[in-house]
Amino acid sequence: MTAELDRRVREAGLAASPWSNGPGDRYPPHEHGYDKVLVCAAGSIRFGLPATGASAYLEAGDRLDLPAGTVHDALVGPDGVTCLEAHLPAGSLPALRRQSSAEW
């Protein structure tokens, strides 16, 4: 799956780097000054959106477009997670959006 995702990310014009976390790892609420595109390559992760009470759950192949200034937290699933992450200038992404692997 990772080679296919790498190809798809490059075809989308993104330069992404991989990162991984172990099962149950958490990130407290925070925000970034840049737009972020996350693609889950393996495992799962849930991004919480405290401002709305919503969350975005990603499994292998899913993508999350996270505009700058969006407060979010994260909880890694029971099998850990590996994501591909690309940074874009703030304002490059029109809106917060989660897409399944089939949608992007």
PDB file of C-alpha atoms in Angstrom:
ATOM      1  CA  MET A   1       0.000   0.000   0.000  1.00  0.00           C
ATOM      2  CA  THR A   2       2.790   2.458   0.822  1.00  0.00           C
ATOM      3  CA  ALA A   3       4.337   2.498  -2.679  1.00  0.00           C
ATOM      4  CA  GLU A   4       0.885   3.103  -4.176  1.00  0.00           C
ATOM      5  CA  LEU A   5       0.176   5.874  -1.657  1.00  0.00           C
ATOM      6  CA  ASP A   6       3.578   7.462  -2.317  1.00  0.00           C
ATOM      7  CA  ARG A   7       2.721   7.551  -6.017  1.00  0.00           C
ATOM      8  CA  ARG A   8      -0.741   9.005  -5.401  1.00  0.00           C
ATOM      9  CA  VAL A   9       0.646  11.676  -3.062  1.00  0.00           C
ATOM     10  CA  ARG A  10       3.275  12.694  -5.646  1.00  0.00           C
ATOM     11  CA  GLU A  11       0.621  12.772  -8.393  1.00  0.00           C
ATOM     12  CA  ALA A  12      -1.400  15.132  -6.190  1.00  0.00           C
ATOM     13  CA  GLY A  13       1.601  17.488  -6.265  1.00  0.00           C
ATOM     14  CA  LEU A  14       2.532  16.909  -2.621  1.00  0.00           C
ATOM     15  CA  ALA A  15       5.965  16.318  -1.096  1.00  0.00           C
ATOM     16  CA  ALA A  16       5.254  14.128   1.929  1.00  0.00           C
ATOM     17  CA  SER A  17       7.387  12.652   4.686  1.00  0.00           C
ATOM     18  CA  PRO A  18       6.500   9.555   6.727  1.00  0.00           C
ATOM     19  CA  TRP A  19       6.094   9.364  10.500  1.00  0.00           C
ATOM     20  CA  SER A  20       4.904   6.630  12.830  1.00  0.00           C
ATOM     21  CA  ASN A  21       3.541   6.274  16.348  1.00  0.00           C
ATOM     22  CA  GLY A  22       2.840   3.306  18.568  1.00  0.00           C
ATOM     23  CA  PRO A  23      -0.537   2.048  19.771  1.00  0.00           C
ATOM     24  CA  GLY A  24      -2.392   4.452  22.037  1.00  0.00           C
ATOM     25  CA  ASP A  25      -0.008   7.380  21.561  1.00  0.00           C
ATOM     26  CA  ARG A  26      -1.720  10.748  21.985  1.00  0.00           C
ATOM     27  CA  TYR A  27      -1.186  14.309  20.846  1.00  0.00           C
ATOM     28  CA  PRO A  28      -2.843  17.030  22.943  1.00  0.00           C
ATOM     29  CA  PRO A  29      -4.879  19.786  21.278  1.00  0.00           C
ATOM     30  CA  HIS A  30      -2.708  22.012  19.116  1.00  0.00           C
ATOM     31  CA  GLU A  31      -2.723  23.889  15.812  1.00  0.00           C
ATOM     32  CA  HIS A  32      -0.273  24.695  13.026  1.00  0.00           C
ATOM     33  CA  GLY A  33       0.512  27.846  11.071  1.00  0.00           C
ATOM     34  CA  TYR A  34       0.554  25.875   7.815  1.00  0.00           C
ATOM     35  CA  ASP A  35      -1.922  23.682   5.957  1.00  0.00           C
ATOM     36  CA  LYS A  36      -1.321  19.964   6.427  1.00  0.00           C
ATOM     37  CA  VAL A  37      -2.275  16.960   4.303  1.00  0.00           C
ATOM     38  CA  LEU A  38      -2.151  13.622   6.125  1.00  0.00           C
ATOM     39  CA  VAL A  39      -2.460  10.246   4.425  1.00  0.00           C
ATOM     40  CA  CYS A  40      -2.700   7.166   6.628  1.00  0.00           C
ATOM     41  CA  ALA A  41      -0.369   4.524   5.176  1.00  0.00           C
ATOM     42  CA  ALA A  42      -0.893   1.813   7.826  1.00  0.00           C
ATOM     43  CA  GLY A  43      -2.806   1.351  11.074  1.00  0.00           C
ATOM     44  CA  SER A  44      -5.279   3.987  12.230  1.00  0.00           C
ATOM     45  CA  ILE A  45      -5.549   7.346  13.971  1.00  0.00           C
ATOM     46  CA  ARG A  46      -8.403   9.546  15.180  1.00  0.00           C
ATOM     47  CA  PHE A  47      -8.099  13.309  14.947  1.00  0.00           C
ATOM     48  CA  GLY A  48     -10.362  15.147  17.363  1.00  0.00           C
ATOM     49  CA  LEU A  49     -11.671  18.604  16.514  1.00  0.00           C
ATOM     50  CA  PRO A  50     -12.452  20.234  19.873  1.00  0.00           C
ATOM     51  CA  ALA A  51     -14.070  23.355  18.388  1.00  0.00           C
ATOM     52  CA  THR A  52     -16.882  21.308  16.846  1.00  0.00           C
ATOM     53  CA  GLY A  53     -16.803  18.108  18.902  1.00  0.00           C
ATOM     54  CA  ALA A  54     -16.336  16.151  15.675  1.00  0.00           C
ATOM     55  CA  SER A  55     -13.549  13.753  14.819  1.00  0.00           C
ATOM     56  CA  ALA A  56     -11.924  12.301  11.716  1.00  0.00           C
ATOM     57  CA  TYR A  57     -10.939   8.621  11.825  1.00  0.00           C
ATOM     58  CA  LEU A  58      -8.276   7.548   9.323  1.00  0.00           C
ATOM     59  CA  GLU A  59      -7.362   4.032   8.247  1.00  0.00           C
ATOM     60  CA  ALA A  60      -4.889   2.943   5.579  1.00  0.00           C
ATOM     61  CA  GLY A  61      -5.417   4.960   2.395  1.00  0.00           C
ATOM     62  CA  ASP A  62      -7.551   7.710   3.967  1.00  0.00           C
ATOM     63  CA  ARG A  63      -6.601  11.386   3.634  1.00  0.00           C
ATOM     64  CA  LEU A  64      -7.206  14.399   5.877  1.00  0.00           C
ATOM     65  CA  ASP A  65      -6.791  17.983   4.654  1.00  0.00           C
ATOM     66  CA  LEU A  66      -6.234  20.150   7.735  1.00  0.00           C
ATOM     67  CA  PRO A  67      -6.188  23.933   7.190  1.00  0.00           C
ATOM     68  CA  ALA A  68      -3.840  26.126   9.214  1.00  0.00           C
ATOM     69  CA  GLY A  69      -5.227  27.200  12.575  1.00  0.00           C
ATOM     70  CA  THR A  70      -7.496  24.155  12.998  1.00  0.00           C
ATOM     71  CA  VAL A  71      -7.178  22.986  16.595  1.00  0.00           C
ATOM     72  CA  HIS A  72      -6.921  19.195  16.687  1.00  0.00           C
ATOM     73  CA  ASP A  73      -5.771  16.359  18.910  1.00  0.00           C
ATOM     74  CA  ALA A  74      -4.944  12.794  17.966  1.00  0.00           C
ATOM     75  CA  LEU A  75      -5.207   9.266  19.324  1.00  0.00           C
ATOM     76  CA  VAL A  76      -3.345   6.431  17.588  1.00  0.00           C
ATOM     77  CA  GLY A  77      -5.245   3.180  17.081  1.00  0.00           C
ATOM     78  CA  PRO A  78      -4.477  -0.235  18.623  1.00  0.00           C
ATOM     79  CA  ASP A  79      -2.057  -1.286  15.852  1.00  0.00           C
ATOM     80  CA  GLY A  80      -0.088   1.965  15.713  1.00  0.00           C
ATOM     81  CA  VAL A  81      -0.018   4.259  12.698  1.00  0.00           C
ATOM     82  CA  THR A  82       2.197   5.353   9.848  1.00  0.00           C
ATOM     83  CA  CYS A  83       1.218   8.513   7.987  1.00  0.00           C
ATOM     84  CA  LEU A  84       2.554  10.490   5.075  1.00  0.00           C
ATOM     85  CA  GLU A  85       2.472  14.217   5.859  1.00  0.00           C
ATOM     86  CA  ALA A  86       2.812  17.194   3.531  1.00  0.00           C
ATOM     87  CA  HIS A  87       2.909  20.866   4.530  1.00  0.00           C
ATOM     88  CA  LEU A  88       1.475  23.624   2.363  1.00  0.00           C
ATOM     89  CA  PRO A  89       1.335  27.394   2.810  1.00  0.00           C
ATOM     90  CA  ALA A  90      -1.563  28.551   4.990  1.00  0.00           C
ATOM     91  CA  GLY A  91      -4.633  29.154   2.839  1.00  0.00           C
ATOM     92  CA  SER A  92      -3.772  26.487   0.241  1.00  0.00           C
ATOM     93  CA  LEU A  93      -6.547  24.149   1.424  1.00  0.00           C
ATOM     94  CA  PRO A  94     -10.101  25.451   1.103  1.00  0.00           C
ATOM     95  CA  ALA A  95     -11.569  23.493   4.032  1.00  0.00           C
ATOM     96  CA  LEU A  96     -11.150  20.673   6.490  1.00  0.00           C
ATOM     97  CA  ARG A  97     -11.894  17.478   4.589  1.00  0.00           C
ATOM     98  CA  ARG A  98     -11.569  13.759   5.208  1.00  0.00           C
ATOM     99  CA  GLN A  99     -11.521  11.473   2.175  1.00  0.00           C
ATOM    100  CA  SER A 100     -11.524   7.700   1.976  1.00  0.00           C
ATOM    101  CA  SER A 101      -8.916   6.047  -0.221  1.00  0.00           C
ATOM    102  CA  ALA A 102     -11.492   5.715  -3.001  1.00  0.00           C
ATOM    103  CA  GLU A 103     -12.377   9.433  -2.958  1.00  0.00           C
ATOM    104  CA  TRP A 104      -8.978  10.914  -3.660  1.00  0.00           C
TER     105      TRP A 104
END
